[in-house]
């Protein structure tokens, strides 16, 4: 949820979803630390990082949940996207199955009931043009039909990585606050709160 703070500051919970190997962790690592690893380890559970950006007069502190794409972690996902202000759904442009998985994530997000959720669809690994299986137009038209912001990125070359987050930041202040979650809130303080100690940066 985007929560206004003092002096035009905003805190925004952002979740990354997508198939394993699509490049979620690599995008976050590029955005937060300016790093890229050819052998990035598969995420277990989820990782938490923060990064702050300034857009016009507003400072947006992203609280980023980088989820694990392996299917066995699917049931954890609601814990991370519930109450989120924004989501980046990532697929790998060299992998059609990852595009199908991305569409499933978009459907799940749209069903979960926050109409103000800002969703970006990122076709990652744009540097691997010779291995491309998903055309830019396919991603763009799916995004247009579903009201998403679409962009092709490369965590490796850094192409459009900052742009995704800045574009989300620009869209956030216009979005009304997310409705309060009803019923069981797995993100409330308490025993179901995921560990935040592993890898947070400020
Ligand atoms: N060429 C290229 N490789 C990339 C890019 N982004 C990620 N990779 C590689 O793809 C592999 C998977 O990247 P990850 O960032 O671990 O993918 P993930 O989506 O976090 O995967 P899970 O944590 O298993 O869900 C790694 O070997 C990365 O180096 C990219 O933009 N270009
Ligand atoms: Mg990962």
GROMACS .gro file of C-alpha atoms and ligand atoms in nm:
model
  235
    1UNK     CA    1   0.000   0.000   0.000
    2UNK     CA    2   0.126   0.349  -0.075
    3UNK     CA    3   0.131   0.536   0.253
    4UNK     CA    4   0.190   0.909   0.256
    5UNK     CA    5   0.452   1.031   0.500
    6UNK     CA    6   0.566   1.377   0.597
    7UNK     CA    7   0.681   1.625   0.330
    8UNK     CA    8   0.571   1.442   0.018
    9UNK     CA    9   0.727   1.113   0.114
   10UNK     CA   10   0.562   0.791   0.014
   11UNK     CA   11   0.623   0.433   0.117
   12UNK     CA   12   0.516   0.177  -0.136
   13UNK     CA   13   0.508  -0.197  -0.103
   14UNK     CA   14   0.610  -0.348  -0.436
   15UNK     CA   15   0.608  -0.717  -0.526
   16UNK     CA   16   0.785  -0.897  -0.811
   17UNK     CA   17   0.613  -1.205  -0.950
   18UNK     CA   18   0.697  -1.434  -1.239
   19UNK     CA   19   0.836  -1.766  -1.348
   20UNK     CA   20   1.155  -1.901  -1.198
   21UNK     CA   21   1.456  -1.779  -1.390
   22UNK     CA   22   1.270  -1.485  -1.550
   23UNK     CA   23   1.510  -1.244  -1.381
   24UNK     CA   24   1.315  -1.096  -1.087
   25UNK     CA   25   1.610  -1.102  -0.847
   26UNK     CA   26   1.843  -0.976  -1.116
   27UNK     CA   27   1.617  -0.677  -1.188
   28UNK     CA   28   1.598  -0.591  -0.818
   29UNK     CA   29   1.972  -0.632  -0.772
   30UNK     CA   30   2.039  -0.410  -1.073
   31UNK     CA   31   1.797  -0.145  -0.945
   32UNK     CA   32   1.904  -0.149  -0.579
   33UNK     CA   33   2.277  -0.222  -0.602
   34UNK     CA   34   2.370  -0.171  -0.967
   35UNK     CA   35   2.495  -0.531  -0.985
   36UNK     CA   36   2.436  -0.829  -1.214
   37UNK     CA   37   2.546  -1.191  -1.179
   38UNK     CA   38   2.546  -1.445  -1.462
   39UNK     CA   39   2.483  -1.715  -1.201
   40UNK     CA   40   2.218  -1.562  -0.982
   41UNK     CA   41   2.090  -1.808  -0.722
   42UNK     CA   42   1.725  -1.909  -0.735
   43UNK     CA   43   1.528  -1.733  -0.463
   44UNK     CA   44   1.400  -1.935  -0.169
   45UNK     CA   45   1.074  -1.801  -0.023
   46UNK     CA   46   1.129  -1.430  -0.088
   47UNK     CA   47   1.387  -1.156  -0.042
   48UNK     CA   48   1.324  -0.808   0.092
   49UNK     CA   49   1.508  -0.496  -0.021
   50UNK     CA   50   1.436  -0.126  -0.018
   51UNK     CA   51   1.526   0.155  -0.253
   52UNK     CA   52   1.420   0.518  -0.260
   53UNK     CA   53   1.356   0.724  -0.572
   54UNK     CA   54   1.264   1.089  -0.614
   55UNK     CA   55   1.001   1.181  -0.870
   56UNK     CA   56   0.916   1.548  -0.903
   57UNK     CA   57   0.862   1.664  -0.543
   58UNK     CA   58   0.782   1.323  -0.406
   59UNK     CA   59   1.021   1.071  -0.256
   60UNK     CA   60   0.904   0.714  -0.292
   61UNK     CA   61   1.057   0.447  -0.071
   62UNK     CA   62   0.996   0.111  -0.235
   63UNK     CA   63   0.967  -0.183   0.001
   64UNK     CA   64   1.043  -0.456  -0.246
   65UNK     CA   65   0.940  -0.819  -0.207
   66UNK     CA   66   1.128  -1.034  -0.457
   67UNK     CA   67   0.932  -1.360  -0.458
   68UNK     CA   68   1.049  -1.708  -0.555
   69UNK     CA   69   0.922  -1.824  -0.893
   70UNK     CA   70   0.945  -2.196  -0.824
   71UNK     CA   71   0.595  -2.345  -0.831
   72UNK     CA   72   0.627  -2.490  -0.481
   73UNK     CA   73   0.632  -2.135  -0.342
   74UNK     CA   74   0.318  -2.025  -0.531
   75UNK     CA   75   0.095  -2.050  -0.224
   76UNK     CA   76   0.310  -1.792  -0.041
   77UNK     CA   77   0.252  -1.525  -0.305
   78UNK     CA   78  -0.067  -1.369  -0.158
   79UNK     CA   79   0.128  -1.287   0.157
   80UNK     CA   80   0.353  -1.065  -0.055
   81UNK     CA   81   0.107  -0.907  -0.298
   82UNK     CA   82  -0.166  -0.839  -0.041
   83UNK     CA   83  -0.157  -0.471   0.050
   84UNK     CA   84   0.094  -0.398  -0.227
   85UNK     CA   85   0.076  -0.066  -0.411
   86UNK     CA   86   0.255  -0.202  -0.716
   87UNK     CA   87   0.355  -0.527  -0.881
   88UNK     CA   88   0.608  -0.605  -1.149
   89UNK     CA   89   0.519  -0.923  -1.336
   90UNK     CA   90   0.833  -1.048  -1.509
   91UNK     CA   91   0.877  -1.289  -1.799
   92UNK     CA   92   1.176  -1.393  -2.006
   93UNK     CA   93   1.143  -1.292  -2.375
   94UNK     CA   94   1.331  -1.611  -2.472
   95UNK     CA   95   1.079  -1.837  -2.295
   96UNK     CA   96   0.714  -1.861  -2.406
   97UNK     CA   97   0.617  -2.062  -2.098
   98UNK     CA   98   0.732  -1.773  -1.879
   99UNK     CA   99   0.500  -1.540  -2.075
  100UNK     CA  100   0.209  -1.778  -2.008
  101UNK     CA  101   0.301  -1.780  -1.638
  102UNK     CA  102   0.313  -1.401  -1.641
  103UNK     CA  103  -0.042  -1.384  -1.777
  104UNK     CA  104  -0.154  -1.619  -1.499
  105UNK     CA  105   0.003  -1.389  -1.242
  106UNK     CA  106  -0.172  -1.088  -1.392
  107UNK     CA  107  -0.505  -1.274  -1.374
  108UNK     CA  108  -0.441  -1.368  -1.012
  109UNK     CA  109  -0.352  -1.007  -0.925
  110UNK     CA  110  -0.660  -0.872  -1.098
  111UNK     CA  111  -0.879  -1.119  -0.910
  112UNK     CA  112  -0.736  -1.033  -0.571
  113UNK     CA  113  -0.940  -0.717  -0.557
  114UNK     CA  114  -0.726  -0.402  -0.534
  115UNK     CA  115  -0.832  -0.195  -0.837
  116UNK     CA  116  -0.562   0.065  -0.759
  117UNK     CA  117  -0.273  -0.179  -0.782
  118UNK     CA  118  -0.022  -0.046  -1.036
  119UNK     CA  119   0.090  -0.342  -1.246
  120UNK     CA  120   0.393  -0.337  -1.474
  121UNK     CA  121   0.462  -0.619  -1.719
  122UNK     CA  122   0.836  -0.656  -1.784
  123UNK     CA  123   0.971  -0.863  -2.073
  124UNK     CA  124   1.319  -0.926  -1.939
  125UNK     CA  125   1.644  -1.051  -2.103
  126UNK     CA  126   1.595  -0.807  -2.391
  127UNK     CA  127   1.971  -0.836  -2.452
  128UNK     CA  128   1.914  -1.191  -2.583
  129UNK     CA  129   1.755  -1.070  -2.907
  130UNK     CA  130   1.873  -1.368  -3.115
  131UNK     CA  131   1.693  -1.611  -2.880
  132UNK     CA  132   1.370  -1.414  -2.863
  133UNK     CA  133   1.048  -1.623  -2.857
  134UNK     CA  134   0.799  -1.360  -2.739
  135UNK     CA  135   0.762  -1.065  -2.974
  136UNK     CA  136   0.746  -0.714  -2.831
  137UNK     CA  137   0.402  -0.670  -2.991
  138UNK     CA  138   0.265  -0.973  -2.803
  139UNK     CA  139   0.368  -0.829  -2.469
  140UNK     CA  140   0.250  -0.482  -2.563
  141UNK     CA  141  -0.093  -0.589  -2.686
  142UNK     CA  142  -0.154  -0.813  -2.384
  143UNK     CA  143  -0.060  -0.521  -2.159
  144UNK     CA  144  -0.286  -0.281  -2.351
  145UNK     CA  145  -0.581  -0.519  -2.326
  146UNK     CA  146  -0.532  -0.555  -1.953
  147UNK     CA  147  -0.446  -0.199  -1.853
  148UNK     CA  148  -0.086  -0.272  -1.763
  149UNK     CA  149   0.226  -0.070  -1.810
  150UNK     CA  150   0.458  -0.264  -2.047
  151UNK     CA  151   0.832  -0.242  -2.089
  152UNK     CA  152   1.115  -0.467  -2.210
  153UNK     CA  153   1.414  -0.477  -1.980
  154UNK     CA  154   1.756  -0.628  -1.940
  155UNK     CA  155   1.897  -0.674  -1.593
  156UNK     CA  156   2.223  -0.765  -1.764
  157UNK     CA  157   2.267  -0.448  -1.971
  158UNK     CA  158   2.057  -0.234  -1.731
  159UNK     CA  159   1.827  -0.137  -2.019
  160UNK     CA  160   1.501   0.012  -1.885
  161UNK     CA  161   1.552  -0.121  -1.531
  162UNK     CA  162   1.539   0.215  -1.355
  163UNK     CA  163   1.262   0.318  -1.594
  164UNK     CA  164   1.025   0.046  -1.463
  165UNK     CA  165   1.056   0.168  -1.107
  166UNK     CA  166   1.042   0.537  -1.195
  167UNK     CA  167   0.735   0.486  -1.410
  168UNK     CA  168   0.566   0.302  -1.123
  169UNK     CA  169   0.667   0.580  -0.885
  170UNK     CA  170   0.515   0.834  -1.120
  171UNK     CA  171   0.188   0.641  -1.134
  172UNK     CA  172   0.162   0.586  -0.758
  173UNK     CA  173   0.070   0.929  -0.621
  174UNK     CA  174  -0.225   0.943  -0.857
  175UNK     CA  175  -0.354   0.611  -0.732
  176UNK     CA  176  -0.597   0.624  -0.444
  177UNK     CA  177  -0.490   0.444  -0.128
  178UNK     CA  178  -0.546   0.070  -0.140
  179UNK     CA  179  -0.849  -0.054   0.055
  180UNK     CA  180  -0.776  -0.198   0.395
  181UNK     CA  181  -0.744  -0.574   0.370
  182UNK     CA  182  -1.038  -0.759   0.514
  183UNK     CA  183  -1.028  -1.077   0.714
  184UNK     CA  184  -0.699  -1.244   0.785
  185UNK     CA  185  -0.410  -1.013   0.710
  186UNK     CA  186  -0.098  -1.221   0.678
  187UNK     CA  187   0.111  -0.908   0.663
  188UNK     CA  188  -0.003  -0.780   0.996
  189UNK     CA  189   0.257  -0.773   1.268
  190UNK     CA  190   0.281  -1.111   1.422
  191UNK     CA  191   0.384  -1.466   1.370
  192UNK     CA  192   0.312  -1.481   0.997
  193UNK     CA  193   0.530  -1.180   0.917
  194UNK     CA  194   0.809  -1.295   0.685
  195UNK     CA  195   1.163  -1.248   0.809
  196UNK     CA  196   1.306  -0.913   0.708
  197UNK     CA  197   1.653  -0.967   0.829
  198UNK     CA  198   1.819  -1.138   0.536
  199UNK     CA  199   1.905  -0.873   0.290
  200UNK     CA  200   1.752  -0.538   0.345
  201UNK     CA  201   1.931  -0.229   0.225
  202UNK     CA  202   1.830   0.128   0.270
  203LIG     N1  203   2.109  -1.247  -2.051
  203LIG     C1  204   2.038  -1.215  -1.942
  203LIG     N2  205   2.034  -1.299  -1.837
  203LIG     C2  206   1.959  -1.262  -1.730
  203LIG     C3  207   1.889  -1.140  -1.724
  203LIG     N3  208   1.824  -1.133  -1.606
  203LIG     C4  209   1.855  -1.245  -1.539
  203LIG     N4  210   1.936  -1.324  -1.613
  203LIG     C5  211   1.991  -1.456  -1.576
  203LIG     O1  212   1.883  -1.545  -1.562
  203LIG     C6  213   1.904  -1.633  -1.453
  203LIG     C7  214   1.786  -1.624  -1.356
  203LIG     O2  215   1.782  -1.494  -1.299
  203LIG     P1  216   1.716  -1.465  -1.157
  203LIG     O3  217   1.725  -1.321  -1.136
  203LIG     O4  218   1.771  -1.555  -1.055
  203LIG     O5  219   1.565  -1.510  -1.186
  203LIG     P2  220   1.444  -1.511  -1.081
  203LIG     O6  221   1.324  -1.469  -1.158
  203LIG     O7  222   1.478  -1.433  -0.960
  203LIG     O8  223   1.433  -1.667  -1.047
  203LIG     P3  224   1.369  -1.735  -0.913
  203LIG     O9  225   1.432  -1.669  -0.795
  203LIG    O10  226   1.402  -1.880  -0.924
  203LIG    O11  227   1.221  -1.713  -0.920
  203LIG     C8  228   2.038  -1.593  -1.389
  203LIG    O12  229   2.137  -1.681  -1.435
  203LIG     C9  230   2.062  -1.452  -1.440
  203LIG    O13  231   2.199  -1.422  -1.455
  203LIG    C10  232   1.896  -1.053  -1.838
  203LIG    O14  233   1.837  -0.945  -1.845
  203LIG     N5  234   1.973  -1.095  -1.944
  204LIG    MG1  235   1.493  -1.483  -0.767
   0.00000   0.00000   0.00000
